[in-house]
CSV table of C-alpha atoms and ligand atoms in Angstrom, one decimal:
chain,number,residue,atom,x,y,z
A,15,MET,CA,0.2,0.4,-0.3
A,16,GLN,CA,1.0,3.7,-1.1
A,17,SER,CA,1.4,5.2,2.6
A,18,GLY,CA,3.8,7.5,2.0
A,19,ILE,CA,1.6,11.3,1.0
A,20,GLN,CA,-0.7,9.8,4.7
A,21,ASN,CA,2.3,9.3,6.5
A,22,ARG,CA,3.4,13.0,5.2
A,23,ILE,CA,0.0,14.1,6.2
A,24,ASP,CA,-0.7,12.5,9.5
A,25,GLY,CA,3.1,13.7,10.7
A,26,MET,CA,2.1,18.0,10.3
A,27,LEU,CA,-1.4,16.8,12.5
A,28,HIS,CA,0.4,14.9,15.1
A,29,ARG,CA,2.8,18.2,14.9
A,30,VAL,CA,0.9,21.0,14.7
A,31,GLN,CA,-1.7,18.8,17.2
A,32,GLY,CA,0.7,19.2,20.8
A,33,MET,CA,1.3,22.1,19.7
A,34,GLN,CA,-2.3,22.9,20.5
A,35,ASP,CA,-1.8,20.5,23.9
A,36,SER,CA,0.8,22.4,24.7
A,37,ASN,CA,-1.0,25.6,24.1
A,38,LEU,CA,1.7,27.2,22.6
A,39,TYR,CA,-0.1,27.4,18.6
A,40,TYR,CA,0.4,30.7,18.1
A,41,TYR,CA,-0.8,30.7,14.6
A,42,ASN,CA,-3.0,31.6,12.1
A,43,MET,CA,-5.4,33.1,14.6
A,44,PRO,CA,-8.0,35.2,13.2
A,45,ILE,CA,-8.0,38.9,13.0
A,46,SER,CA,-12.1,39.8,13.4
A,47,GLU,CA,-11.8,44.0,13.2
A,48,LEU,CA,-9.1,46.6,13.1
A,49,LYS,CA,-8.5,49.3,15.4
A,50,GLY,CA,-6.8,52.1,13.2
A,51,SER,CA,-3.8,49.9,12.2
A,52,THR,CA,-1.9,49.2,15.3
A,53,GLU,CA,-4.9,47.3,16.6
A,54,VAL,CA,-7.0,43.7,16.3
A,55,VAL,CA,-9.9,41.9,17.7
A,56,VAL,CA,-8.6,38.7,18.8
A,57,ALA,CA,-11.3,36.0,19.4
A,58,GLY,CA,-12.9,39.1,21.7
A,59,ARG,CA,-9.6,40.5,22.8
A,60,THR,CA,-8.2,43.6,21.2
A,61,MET,CA,-5.0,43.0,21.3
A,62,LEU,CA,-1.9,45.4,20.5
A,63,MET,CA,-0.8,44.8,17.4
A,64,LEU,CA,3.4,44.0,17.0
A,65,ALA,CA,3.2,41.6,13.9
A,66,SER,CA,2.4,43.1,11.1
A,67,TYR,CA,4.2,44.4,8.1
A,68,GLY,CA,2.4,47.3,7.7
A,69,TYR,CA,5.6,49.8,8.4
A,70,LEU,CA,4.1,53.1,7.5
A,71,GLY,CA,0.5,52.1,8.5
A,72,LEU,CA,-1.5,52.0,5.7
A,73,LEU,CA,-3.9,49.4,6.1
A,74,GLY,CA,-7.3,50.7,6.4
A,75,HIS,CA,-6.4,54.4,5.5
A,76,GLU,CA,-9.9,56.3,3.8
A,77,ARG,CA,-8.3,57.5,1.0
A,78,ILE,CA,-6.0,53.5,-0.4
A,79,ASN,CA,-9.7,52.2,0.9
A,80,GLN,CA,-11.7,54.8,-1.8
A,81,ALA,CA,-9.9,53.9,-4.1
A,82,ALA,CA,-10.1,50.9,-3.5
A,83,ALA,CA,-14.4,50.7,-3.7
A,84,GLU,CA,-14.6,53.9,-6.5
A,85,ALA,CA,-11.6,50.8,-8.6
A,86,VAL,CA,-15.0,48.2,-7.8
A,87,HIS,CA,-18.1,50.3,-8.9
A,88,LYS,CA,-16.4,51.0,-11.9
A,89,TYR,CA,-14.3,47.6,-12.4
A,90,GLY,CA,-15.9,44.8,-10.7
A,91,SER,CA,-14.5,42.8,-8.4
A,92,GLY,CA,-11.9,40.7,-10.7
A,93,THR,CA,-10.5,40.9,-14.7
A,94,HIS,CA,-11.4,39.2,-17.8
A,95,GLY,CA,-8.5,37.4,-17.7
A,96,VAL,CA,-4.3,36.9,-17.3
A,97,ARG,CA,-2.7,40.1,-18.6
A,98,VAL,CA,-1.2,39.1,-21.6
A,99,LEU,CA,-5.6,37.7,-23.1
A,100,ALA,CA,-7.9,40.1,-21.2
A,101,GLY,CA,-6.9,40.8,-18.0
A,102,THR,CA,-5.2,44.6,-18.4
A,103,LEU,CA,-6.3,47.6,-17.3
A,104,ASP,CA,-5.6,51.0,-17.6
A,105,LEU,CA,-5.4,50.1,-13.5
A,106,HIS,CA,-2.3,48.0,-14.0
A,107,LEU,CA,-0.3,50.3,-16.6
A,108,GLU,CA,-0.6,53.0,-14.1
A,109,LEU,CA,0.5,51.5,-11.2
A,110,GLU,CA,3.0,50.0,-12.9
A,111,ARG,CA,3.6,53.7,-13.7
A,112,THR,CA,3.7,54.9,-10.3
A,113,ILE,CA,5.7,52.3,-9.4
A,114,ALA,CA,8.5,52.4,-12.7
A,115,ASP,CA,8.6,56.7,-10.9
A,116,PHE,CA,9.0,55.4,-7.7
A,117,LYS,CA,11.5,53.7,-8.1
A,118,SER,CA,13.3,55.9,-10.4
A,119,ALA,CA,14.0,53.4,-13.2
A,120,GLU,CA,12.2,53.5,-16.7
A,121,ASP,CA,9.4,50.6,-16.1
A,122,ALA,CA,7.6,48.0,-13.7
A,123,VAL,CA,5.5,45.0,-13.9
A,124,THR,CA,3.1,43.5,-11.5
A,125,PHE,CA,2.1,40.0,-10.6
A,126,SER,CA,-0.2,38.8,-8.9
A,127,SER,CA,1.6,38.4,-5.0
A,128,GLY,CA,5.3,38.8,-4.5
A,129,TYR,CA,6.7,34.6,-4.3
A,130,VAL,CA,5.1,34.6,-7.4
A,131,THR,CA,7.3,37.3,-8.1
A,132,ASN,CA,10.0,36.4,-7.4
A,133,LEU,CA,9.2,32.7,-9.0
A,134,ALA,CA,8.5,33.9,-11.5
A,135,ALA,CA,12.0,36.7,-12.3
A,136,ILE,CA,14.6,34.0,-12.1
A,137,SER,CA,13.4,31.2,-13.4
A,138,THR,CA,13.2,33.8,-16.5
A,139,ILE,CA,15.6,35.7,-16.5
A,140,VAL,CA,17.7,32.7,-15.5
A,141,GLY,CA,18.3,28.9,-16.8
A,142,ARG,CA,20.8,25.9,-16.8
A,143,LYS,CA,24.2,26.3,-17.4
A,144,ASP,CA,23.8,29.8,-15.6
A,145,ILE,CA,25.2,31.0,-11.7
A,146,VAL,CA,23.4,32.1,-8.2
A,147,LEU,CA,24.5,33.7,-6.0
A,148,CYS,CA,22.4,34.0,-2.6
A,149,ASP,CA,22.6,35.5,0.3
A,150,LYS,CA,21.9,32.4,3.2
A,151,TYR,CA,19.3,34.7,5.0
A,152,ASN,CA,17.2,35.0,1.7
A,153,HIS,CA,14.1,35.4,1.7
A,154,ALA,CA,12.0,30.9,1.0
A,155,SER,CA,10.5,32.4,-2.3
A,156,ILE,CA,13.7,33.4,-4.3
A,157,VAL,CA,14.9,29.8,-2.7
A,158,ASP,CA,12.3,28.8,-4.8
A,159,GLY,CA,12.7,30.5,-7.9
A,160,CYS,CA,16.2,29.7,-8.4
A,161,LEU,CA,15.4,25.9,-8.0
A,162,LEU,CA,12.3,26.7,-11.1
A,163,SER,CA,15.0,28.2,-12.5
A,164,GLY,CA,17.5,24.5,-13.5
A,165,ALA,CA,20.3,27.9,-12.8
A,166,GLU,CA,23.0,26.5,-10.1
A,167,LEU,CA,22.8,28.2,-6.9
A,168,LYS,CA,25.2,29.0,-5.0
A,169,ARG,CA,24.9,30.7,-0.8
A,170,PHE,CA,27.0,32.7,0.5
A,171,ARG,CA,27.1,33.5,4.4
A,172,HIS,CA,25.4,36.5,5.4
A,173,ASN,CA,26.2,39.6,4.3
A,174,ASP,CA,29.5,38.7,3.7
A,175,MET,CA,30.9,40.5,0.7
A,176,ASP,CA,34.4,38.5,1.3
A,177,HIS,CA,33.2,35.2,0.7
A,178,LEU,CA,30.5,36.7,-1.8
A,179,GLU,CA,33.9,37.9,-3.1
A,180,SER,CA,35.4,34.7,-3.3
A,181,LEU,CA,32.4,32.6,-5.2
A,182,LEU,CA,32.4,35.1,-8.1
A,183,LYS,CA,36.6,34.4,-8.1
A,184,ARG,CA,35.6,31.0,-8.2
A,185,TYR,CA,32.5,30.6,-10.8
A,186,SER,CA,34.2,33.6,-13.1
A,187,ASP,CA,34.3,31.4,-15.8
A,188,ARG,CA,29.7,31.2,-15.6
A,189,ASN,CA,28.5,33.6,-18.8
A,190,THR,CA,25.7,34.6,-16.6
A,191,LYS,CA,26.2,35.7,-13.0
A,192,LEU,CA,23.5,36.9,-10.9
A,193,VAL,CA,23.3,38.0,-7.3
A,194,ILE,CA,20.0,38.3,-5.1
A,195,VAL,CA,19.6,39.6,-2.1
A,196,ASP,CA,17.2,41.2,0.2
A,197,ALA,CA,17.2,44.9,1.1
A,198,VAL,CA,16.5,44.6,4.8
A,199,PHE,CA,16.3,40.3,5.9
A,200,SER,CA,12.5,39.0,7.2
A,201,MET,CA,14.3,38.1,10.0
A,202,ASP,CA,17.1,40.0,11.6
A,203,GLY,CA,15.7,43.3,10.0
A,204,ASP,CA,19.8,43.9,9.0
A,205,ILE,CA,20.1,45.3,5.7
A,206,ILE,CA,22.6,44.4,3.8
A,207,ASP,CA,26.0,45.9,2.2
A,208,LEU,CA,25.0,47.9,-1.0
A,209,PRO,CA,28.1,49.9,-1.3
A,210,GLY,CA,29.8,45.8,-1.1
A,211,LEU,CA,27.8,44.5,-3.0
A,212,VAL,CA,27.8,46.4,-5.6
A,213,ASP,CA,31.5,47.1,-6.5
A,214,LEU,CA,32.6,43.3,-6.1
A,215,CYS,CA,29.7,42.9,-8.9
A,216,ARG,CA,31.1,45.3,-10.9
A,217,LYS,CA,34.3,44.1,-11.0
A,218,TYR,CA,32.9,40.7,-11.3
A,219,ASP,CA,30.3,41.7,-14.1
A,220,ALA,CA,27.1,39.9,-11.9
A,221,TRP,CA,24.0,41.6,-11.7
A,222,ILE,CA,22.1,42.5,-9.1
A,223,MET,CA,18.6,41.5,-8.1
A,224,MET,CA,17.2,43.1,-4.5
A,225,ASP,CA,13.7,41.9,-2.4
A,226,GLU,CA,12.8,45.0,-1.1
A,227,ALA,CA,9.9,43.1,0.7
A,228,HIS,CA,10.7,45.1,3.7
A,229,SER,CA,12.3,48.3,2.3
A,230,VAL,CA,10.6,49.6,0.7
A,231,GLY,CA,8.5,52.7,2.6
A,232,VAL,CA,10.8,51.9,5.8
A,233,LEU,CA,14.9,52.5,4.1
A,234,GLY,CA,16.1,56.1,2.3
A,235,LYS,CA,14.1,59.7,3.6
A,236,THR,CA,11.0,59.7,1.7
A,237,GLY,CA,10.8,55.5,1.9
A,238,LYS,CA,12.4,54.9,-0.9
A,239,GLY,CA,14.7,51.9,-0.7
A,240,ILE,CA,17.6,50.6,-0.4
A,241,GLU,CA,20.0,52.8,-3.4
A,242,GLU,CA,18.2,56.3,-1.4
A,243,HIS,CA,19.1,54.4,2.5
A,244,PHE,CA,22.9,54.7,0.8
A,245,GLY,CA,22.3,57.6,-1.2
A,246,MET,CA,23.4,55.5,-4.2
A,247,GLU,CA,21.5,56.2,-7.5
A,248,ASP,CA,19.9,53.1,-10.4
A,249,CYS,CA,23.1,50.8,-9.6
A,250,VAL,CA,20.5,48.0,-8.9
A,251,ASP,CA,19.9,45.8,-11.9
A,252,ILE,CA,16.5,44.1,-11.2
A,253,LYS,CA,13.5,46.1,-8.2
A,254,MET,CA,11.7,42.9,-6.7
A,255,GLY,CA,8.9,44.7,-4.7
A,256,THR,CA,6.1,43.1,-2.7
A,257,LEU,CA,2.1,45.1,-2.3
A,258,SER,CA,1.4,43.4,0.8
A,259,LYS,CA,3.6,44.5,2.9
A,260,THR,CA,4.7,48.3,3.5
A,261,ILE,CA,1.6,49.0,0.7
A,262,PRO,CA,-1.3,47.4,1.8
A,263,SER,CA,-2.7,45.2,-0.7
A,264,VAL,CA,-1.7,41.8,-2.6
A,265,GLY,CA,0.9,41.6,-5.9
A,266,GLY,CA,4.6,41.8,-6.0
A,267,TYR,CA,6.2,43.8,-8.6
A,268,ILE,CA,9.9,44.1,-10.8
A,269,ALA,CA,10.8,47.6,-11.9
A,270,GLY,CA,13.7,48.2,-14.1
A,271,SER,CA,14.8,48.7,-18.1
A,272,SER,CA,12.3,48.4,-20.2
A,273,SER,CA,13.5,45.6,-22.0
A,274,LEU,CA,14.1,44.0,-19.0
A,275,VAL,CA,9.8,44.4,-18.0
A,276,ASN,CA,9.6,43.7,-21.8
A,277,LEU,CA,10.5,40.5,-21.6
A,278,LEU,CA,9.2,39.5,-18.3
A,279,LYS,CA,5.3,40.7,-19.9
A,280,HIS,CA,6.0,38.2,-22.8
A,281,ALA,CA,8.0,35.4,-20.9
A,282,ALA,CA,7.3,35.0,-17.2
A,283,ARG,CA,4.9,32.0,-16.8
A,284,GLY,CA,4.1,33.1,-13.5
A,285,PHE,CA,2.9,36.6,-15.7
A,286,VAL,CA,1.0,35.0,-18.7
A,287,PHE,CA,-0.5,31.6,-17.1
A,288,SER,CA,-1.3,33.4,-14.2
A,289,ALA,CA,-4.1,36.6,-13.1
A,290,ALA,CA,-3.8,39.9,-13.3
A,291,ILE,CA,-4.3,42.3,-9.9
A,292,PRO,CA,-7.9,42.6,-9.0
A,293,PRO,CA,-9.1,46.1,-9.7
A,294,ALA,CA,-9.3,46.7,-6.5
A,295,GLN,CA,-6.2,45.2,-5.2
A,296,ALA,CA,-4.5,48.2,-7.8
A,297,ALA,CA,-6.1,50.1,-7.1
A,298,ALA,CA,-4.8,50.3,-2.9
A,299,ALA,CA,-1.5,50.2,-4.4
A,300,LYS,CA,-0.9,53.1,-6.6
A,301,THR,CA,-3.2,55.4,-4.6
A,302,ALA,CA,-0.9,53.6,-1.6
A,303,PHE,CA,2.6,55.0,-2.9
A,304,GLU,CA,0.3,58.3,-3.8
A,305,VAL,CA,-0.5,58.6,-0.1
A,306,ILE,CA,2.8,57.5,1.1
A,307,ILE,CA,4.3,61.1,-0.5
A,308,ASP,CA,1.9,62.6,0.5
A,309,GLU,CA,3.0,61.7,4.0
A,310,PRO,CA,6.2,61.6,4.1
A,311,GLU,CA,6.4,61.4,8.6
A,312,ARG,CA,5.0,58.7,8.4
A,313,ILE,CA,8.6,57.9,7.5
A,314,GLU,CA,10.1,59.5,9.9
A,315,ASN,CA,7.8,57.8,12.2
A,316,VAL,CA,9.0,54.7,11.6
A,317,GLN,CA,12.1,55.7,12.1
A,318,LYS,CA,11.6,57.2,14.5
A,319,ASN,CA,10.0,54.0,16.7
A,320,ALA,CA,12.4,51.8,15.3
A,321,ASN,CA,14.5,53.1,16.9
A,322,PHE,CA,13.6,54.2,20.0
A,323,PHE,CA,11.9,50.0,20.0
A,324,ILE,CA,15.1,48.6,19.4
A,325,GLU,CA,17.6,51.1,21.8
A,326,SER,CA,14.9,50.8,25.0
A,327,LEU,CA,15.6,46.6,24.5
A,328,LYS,CA,19.1,46.4,24.5
A,329,SER,CA,19.3,48.4,27.2
A,330,MET,CA,17.4,46.3,29.3
A,331,GLY,CA,19.9,43.5,28.8
A,332,PHE,CA,17.6,42.2,25.1
A,333,ASP,CA,20.1,40.7,22.1
A,334,THR,CA,18.3,42.1,18.8
A,335,LEU,CA,20.6,41.1,17.5
A,336,GLU,CA,21.4,43.6,14.2
A,337,SER,CA,18.6,45.1,13.2
A,338,GLU,CA,18.5,48.4,12.6
A,339,THR,CA,14.9,48.9,11.1
A,340,ALA,CA,10.9,48.1,12.2
A,341,ILE,CA,11.8,43.8,11.9
A,342,VAL,CA,13.3,43.5,16.0
A,343,PRO,CA,14.7,39.8,16.5
A,344,VAL,CA,14.5,39.7,20.1
A,345,ILE,CA,17.1,37.0,20.7
A,346,CYS,CA,15.5,33.5,23.1
A,347,GLY,CA,17.6,30.9,22.0
A,348,THR,CA,15.7,27.9,22.9
A,349,ASP,CA,12.1,27.4,20.4
A,350,GLU,CA,10.5,26.5,24.2
A,351,LYS,CA,12.3,30.2,25.5
A,352,ALA,CA,10.5,31.5,22.5
A,353,TYR,CA,7.5,30.3,23.2
A,354,GLU,CA,7.6,31.0,26.6
A,355,LEU,CA,8.3,34.7,26.0
A,356,VAL,CA,5.0,35.1,23.4
A,357,GLY,CA,2.7,33.3,25.6
A,358,LEU,CA,3.6,36.5,27.8
A,359,CYS,CA,3.3,39.1,26.1
A,360,GLN,CA,-0.3,37.6,24.4
A,361,ASN,CA,-1.7,36.7,28.4
A,362,GLU,CA,-1.2,40.4,28.1
A,363,ASP,CA,-2.7,41.3,24.5
A,364,ILE,CA,0.2,41.9,22.7
A,365,PHE,CA,0.2,40.7,19.4
A,366,VAL,CA,3.6,39.2,18.9
A,367,LEU,CA,4.7,35.7,17.6
A,368,PRO,CA,7.4,33.1,17.5
A,369,VAL,CA,9.9,32.1,15.6
A,370,VAL,CA,11.9,29.0,15.8
A,371,SER,CA,13.9,26.5,13.7
A,372,PRO,CA,13.9,25.9,10.9
A,373,ALA,CA,12.8,28.9,9.7
A,374,VAL,CA,15.8,30.5,11.8
A,375,PRO,CA,18.7,28.8,13.1
A,376,ASP,CA,19.4,26.0,15.8
A,377,GLY,CA,20.0,28.2,19.5
A,378,LEU,CA,18.5,31.7,17.4
A,379,ALA,CA,15.1,31.0,18.5
A,380,ARG,CA,12.8,34.4,18.6
A,381,LEU,CA,10.0,36.9,19.0
A,382,ARG,CA,9.8,38.9,16.4
A,383,ALA,CA,8.7,41.8,17.0
A,384,THR,CA,7.9,44.2,14.6
A,385,VAL,CA,6.9,48.7,14.9
A,386,THR,CA,5.3,50.7,11.9
A,387,ALA,CA,5.0,54.8,11.6
A,388,GLY,CA,1.4,53.8,13.6
A,389,HIS,CA,2.2,53.4,16.7
A,390,SER,CA,2.4,55.7,19.2
A,391,GLU,CA,4.7,56.6,21.9
A,392,LYS,CA,2.1,55.4,25.0
A,393,GLN,CA,2.2,52.3,22.9
A,394,ILE,CA,5.9,51.9,22.4
A,395,LYS,CA,6.5,51.8,26.0
A,396,HIS,CA,3.2,49.6,27.2
A,397,ALA,CA,4.9,47.2,24.4
A,398,LEU,CA,8.4,47.6,26.5
A,399,SER,CA,7.2,46.8,30.5
A,400,VAL,CA,5.8,43.7,29.3
A,401,LEU,CA,8.3,42.6,27.3
A,402,GLU,CA,10.9,43.4,30.8
A,403,VAL,CA,9.2,42.0,32.8
A,404,ALA,CA,7.9,39.1,30.7
A,405,GLY,CA,12.0,38.9,29.8
A,406,LYS,CA,12.7,39.0,33.2
A,407,GLN,CA,9.8,35.7,34.0
A,408,VAL,CA,11.4,33.8,31.6
A,409,GLY,CA,15.4,35.3,32.9
A,410,LEU,CA,16.3,36.6,29.7
A,411,ILE,CA,17.3,39.8,31.0
B,527,PLP,C1,6.6,38.5,1.6
B,527,PLP,C2,8.0,38.3,1.4
B,527,PLP,C3,8.0,38.2,-0.2
B,527,PLP,C4,6.0,37.5,-1.1
B,527,PLP,O1,5.7,38.8,-0.9
B,527,PLP,P1,4.4,38.9,-1.0
B,527,PLP,O2,3.9,39.3,-1.6
B,527,PLP,O3,3.7,38.1,0.4
B,527,PLP,O4,3.4,37.0,-1.9
B,527,PLP,C5,9.2,37.8,-0.8
B,527,PLP,N1,10.2,38.9,-0.7
B,527,PLP,C6,10.2,38.3,0.6
B,527,PLP,C7,11.5,39.6,2.1
B,527,PLP,C8,8.9,38.5,1.8
B,527,PLP,O5,9.5,38.5,3.1
């Protein structure tokens, strides 16, 4: 009897039930209502949201909601099909122009999610015989895109430019070399060494692809991202981002040269064979970029809040790794301690989550918190006082 699939199903059931039985299951919690951008209602309880990717507090923004509602009235709730056939709206082209301008690129193309964007773009740009060099901490969608492409994938130690250089040297005879990194790493909140990366990629003639899921709206004086942060102009060949984090919608994009965009619009399977972004989401995304430009104080606020949160945690004695952004790991060590710290915070109605192995290296299990532009000083101070008491109870500080 063939039982491999059933074993796999049963194995996961066993793991999840084990966690649920010990009250350690914190995932898939259903939110039933938003209260502004920083509070949510879960099972009747109002909780302070400290796990949001909405770094500029734009979820629920009136102007964005309105744009989405108007788009439904004008275009309906979906499209006539995939973009290439009957699915393209003028709205998609306006969104792509807005993204291209925001990212100082010639053009942009959108996909139905950030995950699909990485899969579709990477597997179109590189193939067998090519080499892709990835930071060890890159997002799973980048890894999956590389696997789908059939290119040879080599990983360098996290943010280690010496290790990257040794790999670039070793594979210098390859015609096509692509280096892919996250701008801000999603579990650690640290920033890629862009100046070092650009020097090496020019020296060894490699292209750079940058995933800006956690840097758009967060890095740079006007929130334009990693290049603005380092004061470097247009040094990234393939600028990838998502429309589901700072931008409160769904979808992903690649910005770059018009010829690159042209290639993706005709050859990327995740574009040609998958649905267009629905009208409401396209309108919301476009309006969100406009709001970022019109309300620049949000960018200042997220940076100020992140600095305050990180510095306060450090002065209490917590280890927050090298985070300099809105993503703040609070290192707990063992998985058990991470669950315990999260449990104590959740008991106090703070919405935070644990990240344990294999998502992060063994021994680096953590509570992962995010702060946004929407948080008030009072909310952050309250979260800090809960964390301080809980951290002492768990024996971390
Ligand atoms: C979230 C994320 C993605 C995927 O984006 P979705 O829009 O959620 O599919 C890609 N890369 C990174 C670094 C991410 O954090």
